[in-house]
């Protein structure tokens, strides 16, 4: 009895990634209201609806967790300060240690919230631990699914599908100016 070569292999051969069709593989994107893209943080006139995306779901979960952490740290510090400093020396030391720890936790929560709200800026440039400004508070609150993305981000999340869910870009033509890109022109030329 002859066996085919497929029967001798432990794993099946990979399927060839070619689709022979003229039909569109993705439905036409649904246009939503103008506003800020959750990915690139740009204000755009044309945003498109994306029902679900694993990286964006992770991002909104992180934002909500950080918001809870910030609220708890603020409440804890307020409770400690309302209670007032005790008179006894041993209790006073414990109180001061607890206040310092609560202030440190609040500073870390503010820094995390600021870095999430200004995630289009390099993390190393954001070091302030003061209260979030009104603009930063506005940027810090993001909606869950369905997401509204600019055309560029919508294409990336839709076309890369599973790879985008893993945080890996399969292929995207470099559209930004960088030396070495075909079509790049130096300003000095």
mmCIF file of C-alpha atoms in Angstrom:
data_model
loop_
_atom_site.group_PDB
_atom_site.id
_atom_site.type_symbol
_atom_site.label_atom_id
_atom_site.label_comp_id
_atom_site.label_asym_id
_atom_site.label_seq_id
_atom_site.Cartn_x
_atom_site.Cartn_y
_atom_site.Cartn_z
ATOM 1 C CA UNK A 1 0.000 0.000 0.000
ATOM 2 C CA UNK A 2 1.422 3.334 -1.028
ATOM 3 C CA UNK A 3 1.227 6.339 1.260
ATOM 4 C CA UNK A 4 1.109 9.871 0.020
ATOM 5 C CA UNK A 5 3.844 12.176 1.199
ATOM 6 C CA UNK A 6 1.281 14.088 3.284
ATOM 7 C CA UNK A 7 0.658 10.987 5.427
ATOM 8 C CA UNK A 8 4.348 10.745 6.330
ATOM 9 C CA UNK A 9 4.601 14.254 7.749
ATOM 10 C CA UNK A 10 3.799 15.004 11.363
ATOM 11 C CA UNK A 11 2.343 18.430 10.565
ATOM 12 C CA UNK A 12 0.216 19.280 7.546
ATOM 13 C CA UNK A 13 1.733 21.362 4.803
ATOM 14 C CA UNK A 14 0.882 25.059 5.034
ATOM 15 C CA UNK A 15 -1.980 26.299 2.942
ATOM 16 C CA UNK A 16 -0.938 28.586 0.142
ATOM 17 C CA UNK A 17 -1.972 32.147 0.948
ATOM 18 C CA UNK A 18 -3.493 32.992 -2.430
ATOM 19 C CA UNK A 19 -7.105 33.863 -3.068
ATOM 20 C CA UNK A 20 -8.388 33.552 -6.620
ATOM 21 C CA UNK A 21 -11.340 35.902 -6.627
ATOM 22 C CA UNK A 22 -12.312 39.318 -7.864
ATOM 23 C CA UNK A 23 -14.702 39.836 -4.944
ATOM 24 C CA UNK A 24 -13.713 42.287 -2.195
ATOM 25 C CA UNK A 25 -12.292 40.368 0.770
ATOM 26 C CA UNK A 26 -13.453 42.916 3.332
ATOM 27 C CA UNK A 27 -16.731 44.801 3.491
ATOM 28 C CA UNK A 28 -16.677 48.491 2.711
ATOM 29 C CA UNK A 29 -15.820 50.442 5.880
ATOM 30 C CA UNK A 30 -18.637 52.307 7.609
ATOM 31 C CA UNK A 31 -18.040 56.055 7.984
ATOM 32 C CA UNK A 32 -18.571 57.570 11.453
ATOM 33 C CA UNK A 33 -18.410 61.080 12.886
ATOM 34 C CA UNK A 34 -15.286 63.262 12.690
ATOM 35 C CA UNK A 35 -13.036 63.298 15.746
ATOM 36 C CA UNK A 36 -9.854 61.899 17.263
ATOM 37 C CA UNK A 37 -8.493 58.521 16.109
ATOM 38 C CA UNK A 38 -7.899 56.234 19.090
ATOM 39 C CA UNK A 39 -4.695 54.840 17.521
ATOM 40 C CA UNK A 40 -2.696 57.719 16.090
ATOM 41 C CA UNK A 41 -4.433 60.441 18.190
ATOM 42 C CA UNK A 42 -4.968 62.694 15.149
ATOM 43 C CA UNK A 43 -8.105 64.798 14.723
ATOM 44 C CA UNK A 44 -9.556 63.692 11.402
ATOM 45 C CA UNK A 45 -12.671 64.455 9.405
ATOM 46 C CA UNK A 46 -13.146 60.875 8.198
ATOM 47 C CA UNK A 47 -13.214 58.107 10.782
ATOM 48 C CA UNK A 48 -14.296 54.553 10.115
ATOM 49 C CA UNK A 49 -15.998 52.045 12.382
ATOM 50 C CA UNK A 50 -14.104 48.961 13.532
ATOM 51 C CA UNK A 51 -16.222 46.569 15.586
ATOM 52 C CA UNK A 52 -13.419 44.893 17.472
ATOM 53 C CA UNK A 53 -9.655 44.840 17.662
ATOM 54 C CA UNK A 54 -7.589 42.969 20.225
ATOM 55 C CA UNK A 55 -4.887 45.668 20.652
ATOM 56 C CA UNK A 56 -7.511 48.408 21.002
ATOM 57 C CA UNK A 57 -9.480 46.328 23.503
ATOM 58 C CA UNK A 58 -6.277 45.863 25.519
ATOM 59 C CA UNK A 59 -5.664 49.620 25.340
ATOM 60 C CA UNK A 60 -9.151 50.544 26.573
ATOM 61 C CA UNK A 61 -8.878 47.949 29.366
ATOM 62 C CA UNK A 62 -5.541 49.440 30.426
ATOM 63 C CA UNK A 63 -7.035 52.942 30.394
ATOM 64 C CA UNK A 64 -9.986 51.879 32.554
ATOM 65 C CA UNK A 65 -7.663 50.036 34.983
ATOM 66 C CA UNK A 66 -5.431 53.100 35.258
ATOM 67 C CA UNK A 67 -8.469 55.327 35.821
ATOM 68 C CA UNK A 68 -9.569 53.071 38.704
ATOM 69 C CA UNK A 69 -6.027 53.064 40.117
ATOM 70 C CA UNK A 70 -5.868 56.868 39.922
ATOM 71 C CA UNK A 71 -9.236 57.257 41.670
ATOM 72 C CA UNK A 72 -8.307 54.802 44.436
ATOM 73 C CA UNK A 73 -4.944 56.492 45.038
ATOM 74 C CA UNK A 74 -6.625 59.914 45.237
ATOM 75 C CA UNK A 75 -9.319 58.653 47.631
ATOM 76 C CA UNK A 76 -6.766 56.896 49.848
ATOM 77 C CA UNK A 77 -4.595 60.016 50.167
ATOM 78 C CA UNK A 78 -7.670 62.175 50.885
ATOM 79 C CA UNK A 79 -8.794 59.755 53.638
ATOM 80 C CA UNK A 80 -5.353 59.843 55.245
ATOM 81 C CA UNK A 81 -5.205 63.649 55.179
ATOM 82 C CA UNK A 82 -8.767 64.001 56.548
ATOM 83 C CA UNK A 83 -7.930 61.677 59.417
ATOM 84 C CA UNK A 84 -5.198 64.051 60.531
ATOM 85 C CA UNK A 85 -1.828 63.463 62.110
ATOM 86 C CA UNK A 86 -1.965 61.486 65.378
ATOM 87 C CA UNK A 87 -0.403 62.780 68.599
ATOM 88 C CA UNK A 88 1.480 59.629 69.695
ATOM 89 C CA UNK A 89 5.070 59.377 68.404
ATOM 90 C CA UNK A 90 4.835 55.773 67.148
ATOM 91 C CA UNK A 91 1.511 56.436 65.436
ATOM 92 C CA UNK A 92 2.861 59.670 63.961
ATOM 93 C CA UNK A 93 5.727 57.784 62.299
ATOM 94 C CA UNK A 94 3.336 55.181 60.853
ATOM 95 C CA UNK A 95 1.028 57.941 59.628
ATOM 96 C CA UNK A 96 3.856 59.851 57.899
ATOM 97 C CA UNK A 97 5.080 56.638 56.235
ATOM 98 C CA UNK A 98 1.543 55.864 55.038
ATOM 99 C CA UNK A 99 1.097 59.412 53.670
ATOM 100 C CA UNK A 100 4.420 59.242 51.794
ATOM 101 C CA UNK A 101 3.476 55.848 50.320
ATOM 102 C CA UNK A 102 0.039 57.158 49.292
ATOM 103 C CA UNK A 103 1.606 60.249 47.678
ATOM 104 C CA UNK A 104 4.074 58.051 45.796
ATOM 105 C CA UNK A 105 1.251 55.761 44.604
ATOM 106 C CA UNK A 106 -0.732 58.804 43.459
ATOM 107 C CA UNK A 107 2.291 60.193 41.580
ATOM 108 C CA UNK A 108 2.806 56.856 39.819
ATOM 109 C CA UNK A 109 -0.887 56.642 38.908
ATOM 110 C CA UNK A 110 -0.814 60.215 37.543
ATOM 111 C CA UNK A 111 2.300 59.450 35.510
ATOM 112 C CA UNK A 112 0.671 56.316 34.066
ATOM 113 C CA UNK A 113 -2.505 58.238 33.247
ATOM 114 C CA UNK A 114 -0.528 61.062 31.636
ATOM 115 C CA UNK A 115 1.508 58.623 29.520
ATOM 116 C CA UNK A 116 -1.675 56.892 28.357
ATOM 117 C CA UNK A 117 -3.419 60.154 27.500
ATOM 118 C CA UNK A 118 -0.335 61.478 25.681
ATOM 119 C CA UNK A 119 0.683 58.164 24.140
ATOM 120 C CA UNK A 120 1.578 59.874 20.858
ATOM 121 C CA UNK A 121 4.523 61.470 22.746
ATOM 122 C CA UNK A 122 7.650 59.488 23.678
ATOM 123 C CA UNK A 123 7.389 58.039 27.207
ATOM 124 C CA UNK A 124 10.783 59.410 28.227
ATOM 125 C CA UNK A 125 9.571 62.975 27.562
ATOM 126 C CA UNK A 126 6.640 62.657 29.996
ATOM 127 C CA UNK A 127 7.895 62.934 33.574
ATOM 128 C CA UNK A 128 5.416 65.275 35.274
ATOM 129 C CA UNK A 129 3.449 63.818 38.195
ATOM 130 C CA UNK A 130 1.149 66.797 38.819
ATOM 131 C CA UNK A 131 -2.616 66.516 38.425
ATOM 132 C CA UNK A 132 -3.816 65.930 34.880
ATOM 133 C CA UNK A 133 -4.812 69.061 33.006
ATOM 134 C CA UNK A 134 -8.283 69.427 31.506
ATOM 135 C CA UNK A 135 -6.953 68.556 28.030
ATOM 136 C CA UNK A 136 -5.157 65.463 29.373
ATOM 137 C CA UNK A 137 -8.317 64.378 31.220
ATOM 138 C CA UNK A 138 -10.226 64.645 27.952
ATOM 139 C CA UNK A 139 -7.608 62.556 26.121
ATOM 140 C CA UNK A 140 -7.517 59.994 28.934
ATOM 141 C CA UNK A 141 -11.139 58.889 28.495
ATOM 142 C CA UNK A 142 -11.534 56.492 25.569
ATOM 143 C CA UNK A 143 -14.598 54.599 24.451
ATOM 144 C CA UNK A 144 -14.740 50.837 24.065
ATOM 145 C CA UNK A 145 -15.842 48.970 20.941
ATOM 146 C CA UNK A 146 -16.920 49.809 18.303
ATOM 147 C CA UNK A 147 -13.865 51.957 17.657
ATOM 148 C CA UNK A 148 -13.632 54.934 15.322
ATOM 149 C CA UNK A 149 -10.333 55.029 13.451
ATOM 150 C CA UNK A 150 -8.813 57.169 10.733
ATOM 151 C CA UNK A 151 -8.522 55.565 7.294
ATOM 152 C CA UNK A 152 -4.856 54.651 7.750
ATOM 153 C CA UNK A 153 -5.278 52.964 11.160
ATOM 154 C CA UNK A 154 -8.518 51.289 10.067
ATOM 155 C CA UNK A 155 -6.738 49.780 7.062
ATOM 156 C CA UNK A 156 -3.878 48.545 9.231
ATOM 157 C CA UNK A 157 -6.161 46.878 11.785
ATOM 158 C CA UNK A 158 -8.527 45.452 9.177
ATOM 159 C CA UNK A 159 -5.983 44.160 6.681
ATOM 160 C CA UNK A 160 -3.509 42.709 9.140
ATOM 161 C CA UNK A 161 -6.218 40.979 11.148
ATOM 162 C CA UNK A 162 -4.666 38.285 13.322
ATOM 163 C CA UNK A 163 -1.163 39.743 13.022
ATOM 164 C CA UNK A 164 -2.478 43.120 14.160
ATOM 165 C CA UNK A 165 -4.050 41.367 17.130
ATOM 166 C CA UNK A 166 -0.597 40.056 18.026
ATOM 167 C CA UNK A 167 0.875 43.548 17.700
ATOM 168 C CA UNK A 168 2.930 42.611 14.624
ATOM 169 C CA UNK A 169 2.670 44.484 11.369
ATOM 170 C CA UNK A 170 2.691 42.155 8.364
ATOM 171 C CA UNK A 171 3.383 44.713 5.685
ATOM 172 C CA UNK A 172 2.860 48.407 5.343
ATOM 173 C CA UNK A 173 4.546 50.636 2.827
ATOM 174 C CA UNK A 174 6.638 53.298 4.597
ATOM 175 C CA UNK A 175 4.731 56.501 3.923
ATOM 176 C CA UNK A 176 6.727 58.740 6.236
ATOM 177 C CA UNK A 177 9.805 60.693 5.202
ATOM 178 C CA UNK A 178 12.939 58.795 6.042
ATOM 179 C CA UNK A 179 16.285 58.603 4.256
ATOM 180 C CA UNK A 180 16.436 55.439 2.190
ATOM 181 C CA UNK A 181 12.731 55.350 1.337
ATOM 182 C CA UNK A 182 12.054 55.419 -2.405
ATOM 183 C CA UNK A 183 10.460 58.811 -2.945
ATOM 184 C CA UNK A 184 12.174 60.443 0.015
ATOM 185 C CA UNK A 185 13.459 63.895 -0.754
ATOM 186 C CA UNK A 186 15.775 65.770 1.514
ATOM 187 C CA UNK A 187 14.723 69.315 2.283
ATOM 188 C CA UNK A 188 18.173 70.584 1.299
ATOM 189 C CA UNK A 189 17.922 69.294 -2.296
#
